[in-house]
Amino acid sequence: MAKRVFVVVLDSFGIGEEPDAPEYGDEGSNTLCACGTSPYLHIPNMARMGLLNIDGALDSVYKTDLAPVEHPEGAFARMQERSAGKDTTVGHWEMAGVISPRRFPTYPDGFPQEIIEEFERQTGRKVICNKPYSGTEVIKDFGKEMVETGALIVYTSADSVFQIAAHEDVVPVETLYDYCRIARAILQGDHGVARVIARPFEGEWPYTRTPRRHDFSLEPTGTTMLDQLKENGFDVLSIGKIYDIFAHRGTTDHVFTSGNPEGIERTIEATHKDFHGLCFTNLVDTDMIYGHRNDVNGYAKALSYFDEKLPELTAGLGKDDLLMITADHGCDPVTPSTDHSREYVPWLIYGPRVKAGTNLHTLPTFADLAETVLAYLGAPQLGVGTSHVSEILKED
C-alpha cells in the first residue's frame, strides 16, 4: 500500500504560552488546561498517544486533573511559532513550511476611508459598520439595515481579516463571493490582510449565519509542502478550509465541510481511499464557535467528540500510514480576551511504524512538521525546518 500521512489541525488548540506571549497580551494562556477546567473534557485517546506527556503542556495556573500517562503510544512534541503573529494563516503556512517574519496588518479602528470608498465604487454598494465586531453580534446590530438598504456589512476583528456579511435573500452567495474577490484585489501590499471572508446569513432578525462562509486568502509567500508534494506527483487531499487558507494552491482534491463532525467523517472516509500522499484537515469549530466566544464547555465537548472518534480514524490507518494531530495557534476560552493566543502547539504522531513514547521535546518551528511529512513520503525537502523521521520510526 502507498504511504499516506493524515494531518489534522484542531484549530486553536494551544498548549501553553510561548516565551513572547506577553508581547501579544497572552501571558498565562493555555488552551488545553483551560479546557481541563471543564467537567466535559474527556480525551483518553489523545492522552494515550502522549498529549499530556508533552513538555510543559500541563504548566498552567489552571487547576485540572490532567496527568501524563505512563506509557504513551505515539511520538509527541510541542512546536514554537517562528512567524510573527498568532492567526490561522501564519500558523498553517508555517506548518506547511513558509515562515512569515512580518505580522499581517490589523485594523482596530476600522479600514481606511480610501479602502472603503474604492470597495464601494467597485461593488456599487454602500458599506456599513467598518469596525471590529463579533460575527454574531454584527448581524444582530446591522442586519436589519443591510436587508432594508442592501448595504454590505464590513467588519474586522483582532485578526488580519476583512469580513463581508450579507443576507442571502438580498445578496446571493455567489455575488457575495464576487464582492470578496473585489476586496481581495484591493487589499494588497501594505493593506494585504491575511483573509477576506464571506459571511452570509439568513432568516429573520436576529438572523443566523449560514455554513456557506468562504475565505479568500493571500497566496503563500513561498513554496509549501502542498506545492512540493503536488509538483512531485503526490496526492494532496484538503478537508475543510485548508483549500482556502492556501489560496487554492497545491491540492489535488478538496472538500468543504459544515463543521467538525463532517470534517471528522470526511477524514475517516479518506482513510479508506487509495491515494499516495497527504490528507490535510482543518477542524475549525474549536476556534470559530467556542474559542472566540469563551465557551470553555463547548470547546471541551468539541475536543471530547474528536477524541471519541479517534479510534475510527486510527482503525483506517494502513501499515505505512502516519496520523499527525496539531494546531495553528491558541484561543484560550477562559482568559477575558476572545482573541487568539500566542501558544505552543501540540504535535502528536501515531501509526504502526511510530516508535512509542518518543519525546521530541520543544521544536523551534512548526515547519518541522512539513519537513517530516516530505521526508517520510520521499519528496524533496524545503530547507526551512528539520525532519524527525529517523527519530519517530521503529527500527526495521
Short mmCIF file of C-alpha atoms in Angstrom, two decimals:
data_model
loop_
_atom_site.label_atom_id
_atom_site.label_comp_id
_atom_site.label_asym_id
_atom_site.label_seq_id
_atom_site.Cartn_x
_atom_site.Cartn_y
_atom_site.Cartn_z
CA MET A 1 0.00 0.00 0.00
CA ALA A 2 1.21 3.55 -0.77
CA LYS A 3 2.36 5.75 2.10
CA ARG A 4 -0.18 8.22 3.40
CA VAL A 5 0.04 10.98 6.01
CA PHE A 6 -3.07 12.39 7.68
CA VAL A 7 -2.56 15.81 9.30
CA VAL A 8 -5.47 17.00 11.45
CA VAL A 9 -5.41 20.59 12.70
CA LEU A 10 -7.51 21.14 15.83
CA ASP A 11 -7.91 24.84 15.13
CA SER A 12 -6.64 26.98 18.06
CA PHE A 13 -5.75 24.05 20.36
CA GLY A 14 -2.69 25.62 22.00
CA ILE A 15 -0.83 24.02 24.91
CA GLY A 16 0.70 26.93 26.80
CA GLU A 17 2.14 30.41 26.41
CA GLU A 18 5.20 30.90 24.24
CA PRO A 19 8.15 32.95 25.61
CA ASP A 20 6.98 36.05 23.71
CA ALA A 21 3.33 35.71 24.75
CA PRO A 22 3.45 38.91 26.87
CA GLU A 23 4.23 40.89 23.69
CA TYR A 24 0.87 39.69 22.34
CA GLY A 25 -1.06 40.21 25.58
CA ASP A 26 -1.33 36.45 26.11
CA GLU A 27 0.65 35.83 29.28
CA GLY A 28 -0.76 32.83 31.16
CA SER A 29 -2.74 31.38 28.25
CA ASN A 30 -3.04 27.60 27.98
CA THR A 31 -5.98 26.43 25.88
CA LEU A 32 -5.54 22.75 26.81
CA CYS A 33 -5.52 23.40 30.56
CA ALA A 34 -8.33 25.95 30.27
CA CYS A 35 -10.45 23.18 28.74
CA GLY A 36 -9.25 20.92 31.55
CA THR A 37 -11.23 23.08 33.98
CA SER A 38 -14.45 21.90 32.29
CA PRO A 39 -16.18 18.75 33.56
CA TYR A 40 -16.90 17.87 29.93
CA LEU A 41 -13.30 17.28 28.84
CA HIS A 42 -12.67 13.58 28.20
CA ILE A 43 -9.70 12.87 25.93
CA PRO A 44 -8.32 9.41 26.82
CA ASN A 45 -7.25 8.59 23.25
CA MET A 46 -5.14 11.71 22.72
CA ALA A 47 -3.76 11.23 26.24
CA ARG A 48 -2.80 7.69 25.33
CA MET A 49 -0.95 8.99 22.26
CA GLY A 50 1.08 11.29 24.51
CA LEU A 51 -0.71 14.65 24.51
CA LEU A 52 -0.36 15.14 28.25
CA ASN A 53 3.27 13.97 28.21
CA ILE A 54 4.35 16.88 26.02
CA ASP A 55 6.92 19.10 27.74
CA GLY A 56 5.23 21.99 29.55
CA ALA A 57 1.71 21.18 28.35
CA LEU A 58 0.37 20.98 31.90
CA ASP A 59 2.26 24.00 33.22
CA SER A 60 -0.60 26.35 33.94
CA VAL A 61 -2.33 28.50 36.53
CA TYR A 62 -5.47 26.43 35.92
CA LYS A 63 -6.28 23.65 38.36
CA THR A 64 -7.06 20.44 36.46
CA ASP A 65 -6.98 16.67 36.90
CA LEU A 66 -4.97 16.22 33.71
CA ALA A 67 -1.93 13.98 34.08
CA PRO A 68 0.58 12.27 31.75
CA VAL A 69 0.25 8.57 31.01
CA GLU A 70 2.92 6.07 31.97
CA HIS A 71 3.40 4.51 28.53
CA PRO A 72 2.41 6.86 25.69
CA GLU A 73 1.76 5.07 22.39
CA GLY A 74 2.81 7.81 19.97
CA ALA A 75 5.59 10.31 19.37
CA PHE A 76 4.99 13.82 20.62
CA ALA A 77 6.40 17.35 20.84
CA ARG A 78 5.44 20.95 21.28
CA MET A 79 6.22 23.35 18.47
CA GLN A 80 7.03 27.04 18.82
CA GLU A 81 5.96 29.53 16.17
CA ARG A 82 8.78 31.34 14.39
CA SER A 83 6.43 33.54 12.39
CA ALA A 84 5.17 36.87 13.63
CA GLY A 85 1.50 36.67 14.53
CA LYS A 86 -0.96 34.24 16.01
CA ASP A 87 -3.58 33.68 13.34
CA THR A 88 -4.86 30.89 11.15
CA THR A 89 -2.96 31.90 8.05
CA VAL A 90 0.53 32.25 9.51
CA GLY A 91 0.07 29.11 11.62
CA HIS A 92 -0.95 26.93 8.69
CA TRP A 93 1.63 28.42 6.36
CA GLU A 94 4.40 27.76 8.88
CA MET A 95 3.38 24.15 9.48
CA ALA A 96 3.50 23.82 5.68
CA GLY A 97 6.99 25.32 5.54
CA VAL A 98 6.55 29.08 4.99
CA ILE A 99 7.77 31.45 7.72
CA SER A 100 6.11 34.90 7.94
CA PRO A 101 8.57 37.36 9.54
CA ARG A 102 6.14 40.29 9.46
CA ARG A 103 2.72 40.49 11.07
CA PHE A 104 -0.25 40.91 8.78
CA PRO A 105 -1.97 44.31 9.14
CA THR A 106 -4.87 44.65 11.57
CA TYR A 107 -7.44 47.44 11.84
CA PRO A 108 -8.61 48.11 15.41
CA ASP A 109 -10.21 51.39 14.24
CA GLY A 110 -11.70 50.01 11.02
CA PHE A 111 -10.36 50.19 7.47
CA PRO A 112 -9.08 53.46 5.96
CA GLN A 113 -11.66 55.52 4.11
CA GLU A 114 -9.83 55.16 0.79
CA ILE A 115 -10.15 51.37 1.01
CA ILE A 116 -13.86 51.54 1.82
CA GLU A 117 -14.57 54.10 -0.92
CA GLU A 118 -12.80 52.02 -3.56
CA PHE A 119 -14.68 48.90 -2.43
CA GLU A 120 -17.99 50.80 -2.60
CA ARG A 121 -17.12 52.10 -6.06
CA GLN A 122 -16.32 48.67 -7.47
CA THR A 123 -19.27 46.85 -5.88
CA GLY A 124 -21.83 49.61 -6.34
CA ARG A 125 -22.99 49.11 -2.73
CA LYS A 126 -22.56 51.20 0.38
CA VAL A 127 -20.64 49.87 3.40
CA ILE A 128 -21.94 49.92 6.98
CA CYS A 129 -20.20 49.16 10.30
CA ASN A 130 -16.46 49.11 9.38
CA LYS A 131 -15.14 48.33 12.84
CA PRO A 132 -14.04 45.29 14.88
CA TYR A 133 -17.09 43.24 15.82
CA SER A 134 -18.29 39.82 16.89
CA GLY A 135 -19.64 37.93 13.89
CA THR A 136 -22.89 37.01 15.63
CA GLU A 137 -23.41 40.46 17.15
CA VAL A 138 -22.71 42.35 13.94
CA ILE A 139 -25.63 40.79 12.08
CA LYS A 140 -27.85 41.39 15.10
CA ASP A 141 -26.89 45.08 15.19
CA PHE A 142 -26.57 45.84 11.47
CA GLY A 143 -28.55 43.04 9.80
CA LYS A 144 -31.85 44.94 9.53
CA GLU A 145 -30.15 47.92 7.91
CA MET A 146 -28.39 45.59 5.48
CA VAL A 147 -31.68 43.94 4.49
CA GLU A 148 -33.52 47.25 4.15
CA THR A 149 -30.84 49.16 2.21
CA GLY A 150 -28.69 46.49 0.53
CA ALA A 151 -25.56 47.95 2.13
CA LEU A 152 -22.76 45.48 2.86
CA ILE A 153 -21.69 44.89 6.45
CA VAL A 154 -17.91 45.16 6.55
CA TYR A 155 -16.16 44.36 9.82
CA THR A 156 -12.89 43.04 11.18
CA SER A 157 -11.51 41.51 14.40
CA ALA A 158 -8.21 41.26 16.24
CA ASP A 159 -7.13 39.05 13.32
CA SER A 160 -5.99 40.32 9.94
CA VAL A 161 -9.38 39.91 8.25
CA PHE A 162 -11.80 41.90 6.07
CA GLN A 163 -15.20 40.27 6.60
CA ILE A 164 -18.30 40.95 4.49
CA ALA A 165 -21.72 39.93 5.82
CA ALA A 166 -24.87 39.97 3.72
CA HIS A 167 -28.31 38.33 3.81
CA GLU A 168 -28.57 35.61 1.21
CA ASP A 169 -32.02 36.85 0.08
CA VAL A 170 -30.54 40.29 -0.68
CA VAL A 171 -27.10 39.32 -1.97
CA PRO A 172 -26.87 35.81 -3.46
CA VAL A 173 -23.91 33.84 -2.15
CA GLU A 174 -22.08 33.76 -5.48
CA THR A 175 -22.42 37.55 -5.72
CA LEU A 176 -21.05 37.89 -2.19
CA TYR A 177 -18.09 35.77 -3.25
CA ASP A 178 -17.55 38.13 -6.21
CA TYR A 179 -17.51 41.07 -3.78
CA CYS A 180 -14.89 39.24 -1.73
CA ARG A 181 -12.76 38.78 -4.84
CA ILE A 182 -13.00 42.53 -5.44
CA ALA A 183 -11.89 43.19 -1.85
CA ARG A 184 -9.07 40.67 -2.19
CA ALA A 185 -7.75 42.50 -5.27
CA ILE A 186 -7.91 45.85 -3.43
CA LEU A 187 -6.29 44.58 -0.23
CA GLN A 188 -2.71 44.04 -1.35
CA GLY A 189 0.67 45.46 -0.34
CA ASP A 190 0.58 47.41 2.92
CA HIS A 191 -3.12 46.60 3.28
CA GLY A 192 -2.66 42.91 2.40
CA VAL A 193 -4.84 41.35 5.10
CA ALA A 194 -4.41 37.63 5.56
CA ARG A 195 -8.01 36.79 4.66
CA VAL A 196 -11.12 38.27 3.10
CA ILE A 197 -14.09 36.29 4.43
CA ALA A 198 -17.63 35.96 3.08
CA ARG A 199 -20.10 35.77 5.98
CA PRO A 200 -23.59 35.07 4.57
CA PHE A 201 -26.59 34.99 6.91
CA GLU A 202 -30.25 34.10 6.54
CA GLY A 203 -33.68 34.05 8.21
CA GLU A 204 -35.39 36.70 10.30
CA TRP A 205 -33.82 39.01 12.89
CA PRO A 206 -31.64 38.31 14.89
CA TYR A 207 -30.57 36.17 11.88
CA THR A 208 -28.39 33.08 11.59
CA ARG A 209 -25.03 32.68 9.88
CA THR A 210 -25.06 30.00 7.19
CA PRO A 211 -22.36 27.35 6.59
CA ARG A 212 -21.54 28.96 3.22
CA ARG A 213 -18.68 31.01 4.64
CA HIS A 214 -15.77 31.24 2.23
CA ASP A 215 -12.21 32.52 2.82
CA PHE A 216 -10.13 34.34 0.22
CA SER A 217 -6.53 34.19 1.43
CA LEU A 218 -3.34 35.78 0.28
CA GLU A 219 -1.16 33.36 -1.64
CA PRO A 220 1.62 31.82 0.45
CA THR A 221 4.84 33.78 0.04
CA GLY A 222 6.97 30.68 -0.55
CA THR A 223 6.82 27.05 -1.58
CA THR A 224 4.69 24.96 0.78
CA MET A 225 4.72 21.23 1.44
CA LEU A 226 1.45 21.09 -0.53
CA ASP A 227 3.14 22.67 -3.57
CA GLN A 228 6.13 20.37 -3.18
CA LEU A 229 4.01 17.23 -2.97
CA LYS A 230 1.75 18.12 -5.88
CA GLU A 231 4.69 19.08 -8.10
CA ASN A 232 6.33 15.72 -7.36
CA GLY A 233 3.30 13.63 -8.27
CA PHE A 234 1.78 13.03 -4.83
CA ASP A 235 -1.91 13.33 -3.96
CA VAL A 236 -2.87 16.24 -1.68
CA LEU A 237 -6.39 16.00 -0.26
CA SER A 238 -7.85 19.04 1.51
CA ILE A 239 -10.71 18.75 4.03
CA GLY A 240 -12.33 21.87 5.49
CA LYS A 241 -10.82 25.30 4.94
CA ILE A 242 -7.30 24.11 4.05
CA TYR A 243 -8.08 24.75 0.37
CA ASP A 244 -8.93 28.39 1.12
CA ILE A 245 -6.04 29.01 3.55
CA PHE A 246 -3.55 28.10 0.82
CA ALA A 247 -5.39 30.17 -1.82
CA HIS A 248 -6.36 27.01 -3.72
CA ARG A 249 -2.70 26.12 -4.30
CA GLY A 250 -1.07 22.72 -4.00
CA THR A 251 -4.12 20.46 -3.69
CA THR A 252 -5.31 17.69 -5.98
CA ASP A 253 -8.73 17.26 -4.38
CA HIS A 254 -10.75 19.22 -1.83
CA VAL A 255 -13.99 19.11 0.09
CA PHE A 256 -15.55 21.87 2.18
CA THR A 257 -17.29 20.94 5.41
CA SER A 258 -20.10 22.35 7.54
CA GLY A 259 -18.22 21.87 10.82
CA ASN A 260 -16.15 19.46 12.88
CA PRO A 261 -18.44 16.41 12.74
CA GLU A 262 -18.47 16.44 8.93
CA GLY A 263 -14.74 17.17 8.80
CA ILE A 264 -14.03 14.17 11.03
CA GLU A 265 -16.29 11.93 8.94
CA ARG A 266 -14.66 13.03 5.67
CA THR A 267 -11.23 12.31 7.19
CA ILE A 268 -12.32 8.84 8.32
CA GLU A 269 -13.65 8.22 4.81
CA ALA A 270 -10.29 9.30 3.38
CA THR A 271 -8.55 6.50 5.31
CA HIS A 272 -10.47 4.08 3.09
CA LYS A 273 -9.37 5.77 -0.14
CA ASP A 274 -6.46 4.63 -2.27
CA PHE A 275 -4.09 7.57 -2.54
CA HIS A 276 -0.40 8.27 -2.13
CA GLY A 277 0.45 11.44 -0.26
CA LEU A 278 -1.19 13.84 2.20
CA CYS A 279 -4.68 14.30 3.62
CA PHE A 280 -4.79 17.71 5.34
CA THR A 281 -7.81 18.50 7.56
CA ASN A 282 -8.80 21.62 9.47
CA LEU A 283 -11.40 21.30 12.24
CA VAL A 284 -12.49 24.89 12.77
CA ASP A 285 -15.27 24.69 15.38
CA THR A 286 -12.93 24.71 18.38
CA ASP A 287 -11.76 28.17 17.32
CA MET A 288 -14.68 29.76 15.50
CA ILE A 289 -17.60 28.59 17.63
CA TYR A 290 -16.06 28.05 21.06
CA GLY A 291 -12.67 29.74 21.49
CA HIS A 292 -13.74 33.12 20.17
CA ARG A 293 -16.87 33.03 22.32
CA ASN A 294 -15.08 31.99 25.52
CA ASP A 295 -17.25 28.88 25.66
CA VAL A 296 -14.97 26.58 27.64
CA ASN A 297 -17.57 23.81 27.99
CA GLY A 298 -18.33 23.89 24.26
CA TYR A 299 -14.62 23.75 23.47
CA ALA A 300 -14.14 20.81 25.86
CA LYS A 301 -17.08 18.96 24.29
CA ALA A 302 -15.68 19.50 20.79
CA LEU A 303 -12.30 18.09 21.83
CA SER A 304 -14.02 15.17 23.52
CA TYR A 305 -16.07 14.42 20.41
CA PHE A 306 -12.93 14.36 18.28
CA ASP A 307 -11.24 12.10 20.81
CA GLU A 308 -14.25 9.78 20.81
CA LYS A 309 -13.97 9.43 17.02
CA LEU A 310 -10.19 8.88 17.05
CA PRO A 311 -10.42 5.05 17.20
CA GLU A 312 -12.41 5.09 13.94
CA LEU A 313 -9.73 7.25 12.38
CA THR A 314 -6.81 5.14 13.56
CA ALA A 315 -8.60 1.92 12.55
CA GLY A 316 -8.35 3.05 8.93
CA LEU A 317 -4.57 3.53 9.01
CA GLY A 318 -2.51 1.17 6.88
CA LYS A 319 0.83 -0.26 7.99
CA ASP A 320 2.77 2.62 6.40
CA ASP A 321 0.39 5.44 7.34
CA LEU A 322 1.01 8.26 9.82
CA LEU A 323 -1.57 10.32 11.70
CA MET A 324 -0.46 13.75 12.94
CA ILE A 325 -2.56 15.94 15.24
CA THR A 326 -1.59 19.57 15.74
CA ALA A 327 -2.89 23.16 15.94
CA ASP A 328 -2.21 26.54 14.35
CA HIS A 329 -2.29 28.84 17.44
CA GLY A 330 -4.18 29.07 20.74
CA CYS A 331 -7.52 30.58 21.71
CA ASP A 332 -7.76 30.22 25.48
CA PRO A 333 -11.51 30.24 26.29
CA VAL A 334 -11.05 31.25 29.93
CA THR A 335 -9.00 34.45 29.62
CA PRO A 336 -11.03 37.69 29.26
CA SER A 337 -9.83 38.10 25.67
CA THR A 338 -11.78 36.44 22.85
CA ASP A 339 -8.77 36.76 20.55
CA HIS A 340 -6.28 34.05 19.55
CA SER A 341 -3.42 33.44 21.98
CA ARG A 342 0.30 33.09 21.27
CA GLU A 343 0.87 29.48 22.36
CA TYR A 344 2.94 26.42 21.65
CA VAL A 345 1.01 23.83 19.66
CA PRO A 346 0.97 20.06 20.14
CA TRP A 347 2.35 17.62 17.62
CA LEU A 348 1.17 14.04 18.07
CA ILE A 349 2.42 11.41 15.63
CA TYR A 350 0.80 7.98 15.57
CA GLY A 351 0.85 4.90 13.36
CA PRO A 352 2.01 1.28 13.15
CA ARG A 353 5.59 2.33 12.37
CA VAL A 354 5.87 5.00 15.06
CA LYS A 355 8.20 4.34 17.98
CA ALA A 356 6.00 4.60 21.10
CA GLY A 357 7.00 7.13 23.72
CA THR A 358 9.30 9.21 21.51
CA ASN A 359 9.56 12.67 23.07
CA LEU A 360 10.83 15.24 20.55
CA HIS A 361 10.62 17.91 23.28
CA THR A 362 10.35 21.56 22.16
CA LEU A 363 10.87 22.27 18.46
CA PRO A 364 11.76 25.77 17.20
CA THR A 365 9.27 25.97 14.34
CA PHE A 366 6.00 24.50 13.09
CA ALA A 367 7.88 23.86 9.82
CA ASP A 368 9.40 20.70 11.30
CA LEU A 369 6.04 19.11 10.56
CA ALA A 370 6.35 19.94 6.84
CA GLU A 371 9.89 18.63 6.60
CA THR A 372 8.91 15.40 8.38
CA VAL A 373 5.93 14.83 6.08
CA LEU A 374 8.03 15.45 2.96
CA ALA A 375 10.88 13.24 4.13
CA TYR A 376 8.55 10.40 5.10
CA LEU A 377 6.75 10.44 1.76
CA GLY A 378 10.00 10.78 -0.18
CA ALA A 379 9.53 14.29 -1.56
CA PRO A 380 12.28 16.96 -1.73
CA GLN A 381 12.86 18.96 1.45
CA LEU A 382 12.12 22.69 1.72
CA GLY A 383 15.15 23.54 3.86
CA VAL A 384 13.09 25.52 6.38
CA GLY A 385 12.70 23.14 9.31
CA THR A 386 14.08 19.76 10.41
CA SER A 387 12.78 16.30 9.58
CA HIS A 388 12.32 13.96 12.53
CA VAL A 389 11.62 10.80 10.53
CA SER A 390 14.68 8.96 11.87
CA GLU A 391 13.66 9.67 15.46
CA ILE A 392 9.99 8.70 15.27
CA LEU A 393 10.14 5.42 13.32
CA LYS A 394 10.78 1.97 14.76
CA GLU A 395 13.88 0.21 13.52
CA ASP A 396 13.10 -2.13 10.61
#
